[in-house]
Structure formats: C-alpha cells, structure tokens
Short mmCIF file of C-alpha atoms in Angstrom, two decimals:
data_model
loop_
_atom_site.label_atom_id
_atom_site.label_comp_id
_atom_site.label_asym_id
_atom_site.label_seq_id
_atom_site.Cartn_x
_atom_site.Cartn_y
_atom_site.Cartn_z
CA UNK V 1 0.11 -0.25 -0.02
CA UNK V 2 1.09 3.52 -0.70
CA UNK V 3 -0.26 4.87 2.54
CA UNK V 4 -0.03 3.73 6.12
CA UNK V 5 -0.98 5.10 9.65
CA UNK V 6 0.79 5.02 12.85
CA UNK V 7 1.09 6.41 16.17
CA UNK V 8 4.43 8.47 16.88
CA UNK V 9 6.42 10.60 18.77
CA UNK V 10 7.65 13.73 17.09
CA UNK V 11 11.80 13.83 17.93
CA UNK V 12 12.69 16.98 16.22
CA UNK V 13 12.36 19.15 13.04
CA UNK V 14 14.21 21.25 10.49
CA UNK V 15 13.18 23.43 7.67
CA UNK V 16 13.05 22.35 4.00
CA UNK V 17 12.34 25.03 1.39
CA UNK V 18 10.08 27.72 1.80
CA UNK V 19 7.07 26.43 3.71
CA UNK V 20 7.96 22.63 4.34
CA UNK V 21 9.77 20.86 7.25
CA UNK V 22 11.61 17.57 7.45
CA UNK V 23 9.92 15.57 10.80
CA UNK V 24 11.75 13.11 12.36
CA UNK V 25 9.49 10.95 14.35
CA UNK V 26 9.90 7.50 16.38
CA UNK V 27 6.74 5.40 15.56
CA UNK V 28 5.34 2.56 17.08
CA UNK V 29 5.33 0.16 14.62
CA UNK V 30 7.80 1.40 11.82
CA UNK V 31 10.70 2.66 13.87
CA UNK V 32 12.48 5.82 13.08
CA UNK V 33 11.00 7.68 10.00
CA UNK V 34 12.16 11.09 8.59
CA UNK V 35 9.09 12.31 6.79
CA UNK V 36 8.20 15.39 4.92
CA UNK V 37 5.47 17.81 6.19
CA UNK V 38 4.37 19.84 3.22
CA UNK V 39 3.35 23.58 4.00
CA UNK V 40 3.29 23.30 7.71
CA UNK V 41 5.29 26.59 8.15
CA UNK V 42 2.51 28.40 6.35
CA UNK V 43 0.01 30.30 8.54
CA UNK V 44 -2.76 28.64 6.65
CA UNK V 45 -1.30 25.02 7.96
CA UNK V 46 -3.78 22.87 9.35
CA UNK V 47 -1.46 20.61 11.62
CA UNK V 48 1.82 22.95 11.94
CA UNK V 49 1.32 23.22 15.58
CA UNK V 50 0.62 19.53 16.05
CA UNK V 51 4.15 18.55 15.10
CA UNK V 52 5.92 20.26 17.85
CA UNK V 53 8.99 18.18 19.29
CA UNK V 54 7.82 15.76 22.10
CA UNK V 55 4.06 15.48 21.06
CA UNK V 56 2.40 12.09 20.40
CA UNK V 57 0.56 11.69 17.40
CA UNK V 58 -1.80 9.67 15.17
CA UNK V 59 -0.47 10.22 11.67
CA UNK V 60 -0.96 9.21 7.98
CA UNK V 61 2.10 8.76 5.55
CA UNK V 62 2.37 8.38 1.88
CA UNK V 63 5.36 6.30 0.70
CA UNK V 64 7.57 8.42 -1.26
CA UNK V 65 10.91 7.62 -3.25
CA UNK V 66 13.33 9.17 -1.15
CA UNK V 67 11.23 10.38 1.88
CA UNK V 68 7.75 9.68 3.25
CA UNK V 69 5.02 12.22 3.23
CA UNK V 70 2.90 13.34 6.03
CA UNK V 71 -0.61 13.62 5.15
CA UNK V 72 -2.65 13.63 8.12
CA UNK V 73 -2.02 14.09 11.74
CA UNK V 74 -4.01 14.28 15.10
CA UNK V 75 -2.58 15.15 18.69
CA UNK V 76 -2.88 12.37 20.93
CA UNK V 77 -0.84 13.95 23.91
CA UNK V 78 0.06 17.46 23.63
CA UNK V 79 3.39 16.50 25.71
CA UNK V 80 5.10 19.19 23.77
CA UNK V 81 3.35 22.17 24.82
CA UNK V 82 3.67 20.91 28.81
CA UNK V 83 7.55 20.42 28.14
CA UNK V 84 8.58 23.75 26.26
CA UNK V 85 7.13 26.00 28.46
CA UNK V 86 9.41 24.47 31.27
CA UNK V 87 13.33 25.02 30.34
CA UNK V 88 13.94 22.11 33.11
CA UNK V 89 11.86 19.56 31.22
CA UNK V 90 12.61 20.72 27.98
CA UNK V 91 16.45 19.74 28.25
CA UNK V 92 15.87 16.79 29.85
CA UNK V 93 13.17 15.70 27.02
CA UNK V 94 15.92 16.90 24.53
CA UNK V 95 18.43 14.43 25.97
CA UNK V 96 16.16 11.31 26.11
CA UNK V 97 14.75 12.08 22.25
CA UNK V 98 18.20 12.52 21.09
CA UNK V 99 19.33 9.38 22.68
CA UNK V 100 16.29 7.85 20.99
CA UNK V 101 17.01 8.44 17.80
CA UNK V 102 20.52 7.02 18.11
CA UNK V 103 19.41 3.96 19.75
CA UNK V 104 16.36 3.28 17.51
CA UNK V 105 18.68 2.59 14.29
CA UNK V 106 19.44 -0.55 15.94
CA UNK V 107 16.21 -1.33 18.05
CA UNK V 108 13.23 -3.14 17.02
CA UNK V 109 10.09 -1.25 16.65
CA UNK V 110 7.77 -0.96 19.51
CA UNK V 111 9.99 -1.17 22.54
CA UNK V 112 11.88 1.96 22.42
CA UNK V 113 8.83 4.03 21.60
CA UNK V 114 6.98 2.60 24.45
CA UNK V 115 9.93 3.50 26.91
CA UNK V 116 10.10 6.89 25.58
CA UNK V 117 6.30 7.40 25.41
CA UNK V 118 6.29 6.78 29.39
CA UNK V 119 9.23 8.77 30.17
CA UNK V 120 7.89 11.77 28.27
CA UNK V 121 4.34 11.34 30.12
CA UNK V 122 6.23 11.14 33.89
CA UNK V 123 8.49 14.06 32.77
CA UNK V 124 5.33 16.26 31.42
CA UNK V 125 3.24 15.53 34.67
CA UNK V 126 6.08 15.90 36.94
CA UNK V 127 5.58 12.17 38.26
CA UNK V 128 9.17 12.65 39.68
CA UNK V 129 12.19 14.74 39.43
CA UNK V 130 13.01 15.41 35.85
CA UNK V 131 16.71 14.07 36.54
CA UNK V 132 15.42 10.83 37.75
CA UNK V 133 13.28 10.36 34.96
CA UNK V 134 15.60 11.26 32.28
CA UNK V 135 18.32 8.87 33.95
CA UNK V 136 15.77 5.87 34.45
CA UNK V 137 15.02 6.07 30.56
CA UNK V 138 18.82 6.85 29.72
CA UNK V 139 19.89 3.33 31.46
CA UNK V 140 16.85 1.60 30.41
CA UNK V 141 17.27 2.29 26.91
CA UNK V 142 20.87 1.34 27.03
CA UNK V 143 19.97 -1.66 28.55
CA UNK V 144 17.27 -2.45 26.30
CA UNK V 145 20.42 -2.45 23.40
CA UNK V 146 22.20 -5.16 25.38
CA UNK V 147 24.09 -2.99 27.25
CA UNK V 148 23.16 -3.32 30.91
CA UNK V 149 25.34 -2.03 33.69
CA UNK V 150 26.32 -3.66 36.93
CA UNK V 151 25.70 -1.54 39.83
CA UNK V 152 26.52 -4.35 42.31
CA UNK V 153 28.62 -7.38 41.71
CA UNK V 154 31.82 -6.87 40.04
CA UNK V 155 31.37 -6.64 36.04
CA UNK V 156 34.80 -8.25 35.52
CA UNK V 157 35.00 -11.22 37.84
CA UNK V 158 31.51 -11.19 39.21
CA UNK V 159 32.42 -10.81 43.02
CA UNK V 160 29.32 -10.11 44.82
CA UNK V 161 28.52 -6.68 45.91
CA UNK V 162 28.81 -3.89 46.96
CA UNK V 163 31.94 -2.79 45.10
CA UNK V 164 33.60 0.56 45.54
CA UNK V 165 34.48 1.40 41.80
CA UNK V 166 32.71 2.12 38.55
CA UNK V 167 34.21 1.80 35.38
CA UNK V 168 32.23 2.47 32.14
CA UNK V 169 34.61 0.54 29.91
CA UNK V 170 34.22 -2.85 31.86
CA UNK V 171 30.59 -2.77 32.69
CA UNK V 172 29.84 -0.96 35.67
CA UNK V 173 30.90 -1.95 39.20
CA UNK V 174 34.21 -3.12 39.71
CA UNK V 175 35.82 -4.56 42.81
CA UNK V 176 39.40 -3.44 44.24
CA UNK V 177 40.99 -6.24 42.56
CA UNK V 178 39.58 -5.50 39.15
CA UNK V 179 39.38 -1.47 39.22
CA UNK V 180 41.39 -0.13 36.63
CA UNK V 181 43.06 3.28 37.08
CA UNK V 182 40.87 5.99 36.11
CA UNK V 183 37.41 4.49 37.30
CA UNK V 184 34.93 6.33 39.21
CA UNK V 185 34.68 6.09 43.14
CA UNK V 186 30.94 6.60 43.35
CA UNK V 187 29.45 6.94 46.88
CA UNK V 188 27.25 3.65 47.93
CA UNK V 189 24.25 5.95 47.70
CA UNK V 190 24.79 7.17 44.08
CA UNK V 191 25.19 3.22 43.39
CA UNK V 192 21.86 2.21 45.28
CA UNK V 193 20.23 4.91 43.19
CA UNK V 194 21.66 3.87 39.85
CA UNK V 195 20.07 0.42 40.79
CA UNK V 196 16.68 1.86 41.56
CA UNK V 197 16.41 3.71 38.51
CA UNK V 198 17.25 0.69 36.33
CA UNK V 199 14.82 -1.61 38.12
CA UNK V 200 12.05 1.22 38.64
CA UNK V 201 11.91 1.33 42.38
CA UNK V 202 10.56 4.48 42.47
CA UNK V 203 9.88 4.78 45.92
CA UNK V 204 13.55 4.67 46.87
CA UNK V 205 14.84 6.79 44.14
CA UNK V 206 12.35 9.73 44.93
CA UNK V 207 14.05 9.44 48.55
CA UNK V 208 17.40 9.71 47.18
CA UNK V 209 19.83 12.98 48.45
CA UNK V 210 20.77 15.38 46.27
CA UNK V 211 24.36 14.72 46.20
CA UNK V 212 23.70 10.92 44.90
CA UNK V 213 21.55 12.28 42.31
CA UNK V 214 24.53 14.75 40.99
CA UNK V 215 26.88 11.74 41.14
CA UNK V 216 24.13 9.22 39.54
CA UNK V 217 23.59 11.83 36.77
CA UNK V 218 27.53 12.25 35.86
CA UNK V 219 27.89 8.35 35.83
CA UNK V 220 24.80 7.87 33.49
CA UNK V 221 25.99 10.62 30.90
CA UNK V 222 29.54 8.83 30.86
CA UNK V 223 27.66 5.42 30.31
CA UNK V 224 25.29 6.54 27.70
CA UNK V 225 28.02 8.40 25.62
CA UNK V 226 30.23 5.85 25.88
CA UNK V 227 28.03 3.13 24.51
CA UNK V 228 26.31 5.18 21.69
CA UNK V 229 29.80 6.02 20.60
CA UNK V 230 28.93 9.60 20.27
CA UNK V 231 28.73 12.92 22.62
CA UNK V 232 25.00 13.75 23.05
CA UNK V 233 24.90 17.11 22.25
CA UNK V 234 21.84 18.24 24.41
CA UNK V 235 23.53 17.46 27.54
CA UNK V 236 25.20 20.80 26.99
CA UNK V 237 22.02 22.46 27.51
CA UNK V 238 21.91 21.19 30.76
CA UNK V 239 25.53 21.95 31.62
CA UNK V 240 25.04 25.45 30.78
CA UNK V 241 22.03 25.97 32.82
CA UNK V 242 23.89 24.49 35.71
CA UNK V 243 26.91 26.94 34.86
CA UNK V 244 29.12 23.82 34.46
#
C-alpha cells in the first residue's frame, strides 16, 4: 500500500524549502522515520502546531521515493506544549529524544517507543524529578540495546557487591582487585540510586539525596555516551543551565 498509519512521537523538526519541514518521528510500528510535512510553515497550515517536538501523534504517511510524506495528523498527547514551557523539562526531554533517535537505528520497533512514551508522560506531568526520569530512561534504553550495567556485582570477575568502583569500559561496578586506573569512585548512595533507576524502584529513587543524584547523573552521562559512541549534544544545554 502507498499509505500507512501509525502512532508516533515527534523527535525533532528542520526547515525544508520555503514552507515545508522534515519531521523526525519515532513510530510505534515502523521505527524511526524522517518524513516531509508539506506547507506546515505557512500560517494557513492545519497541522503545523501538532508537530512540535515531544508531541504524540496519530499520523498517516504516503510512501515516497526518498522520504515519506505526512498527509494527516492528529494530536494524541500534547506533551510538547507541557514540556516546552519549562526549561528544566525541555532540556531533559531533548537528551532523551536525541538518545532515542540514536538507539532506534538498532532497536526493534515498539519497545523503545513505549519506553520513551512513558518517560515523556512522567516528565510532562512531573511524576518524579526530571533528572531521575531522564536517567532512568537512559539506563533502560541502553540496557534494552544489550548494554545493561552492573551496579552491585563486579562486572569483571563477578565478585558479589557492593563494590567500590565504577568503570564504564568494563561494564559498571568493579571490585578493588579488578579496578583499573581512572575508574570512578561513587558513593554507595549513588550506586544504590542507579540500581533503583534501572529497576524502576521509584519509592527508593524519590527518597534519594541530592548529592547521590548529582553523582548518578554524571555516571549515566558517561555510560550512555560511551555506548552510543558519540557525544549527546543536548547535554550541553543542561551543563550550561547549571553553569558547568
């Protein structure tokens, strides 16, 4: 069939010509798609406002020779409006969608979509701290790709935890015997928080101390960027807002 319909999350948009845009979406059934939305930059466009980043849409596409064309769109969840009005939410959402775009090239349709959908819902409705939501999403997304970190047993020799070191290249927690130079030395509270975020123990995560959250955020950023083999540019927005 020349046309197909799917639920999708808008990840980002870019200008094309005088009135069009290329919309990058993560769909539920067809994975990552880059599609053309014709005429959406005109003031008379019927669905330009429905294609803001982080918005969940029900869309119809027409299969093109190079890029598919977006022909119909309805808003399902206006997370874009909720998130864009709050800079803290906006920066964390950008990190999540940039990571999702990178990982979706290798991930089966549906699984990463549902994970991102749940994370955006929690973020937009402030179910938990924005940093906790972002870091939980990042850890789970990486784990789905086959790179689940260890935050308890030694990733090198399997020595039961807790262990005192953390090394990104080795796979997470490392014991004193396996710990190479340059390894991180996170607090037990940060390691516990990382385990909670990966497993989804929100009661424990929500009760975590601020210093543990800062440590955990730093380790998650290092872990993710190591495994996606590229810098997540959106992290710079968070660093700038923190004066880092």
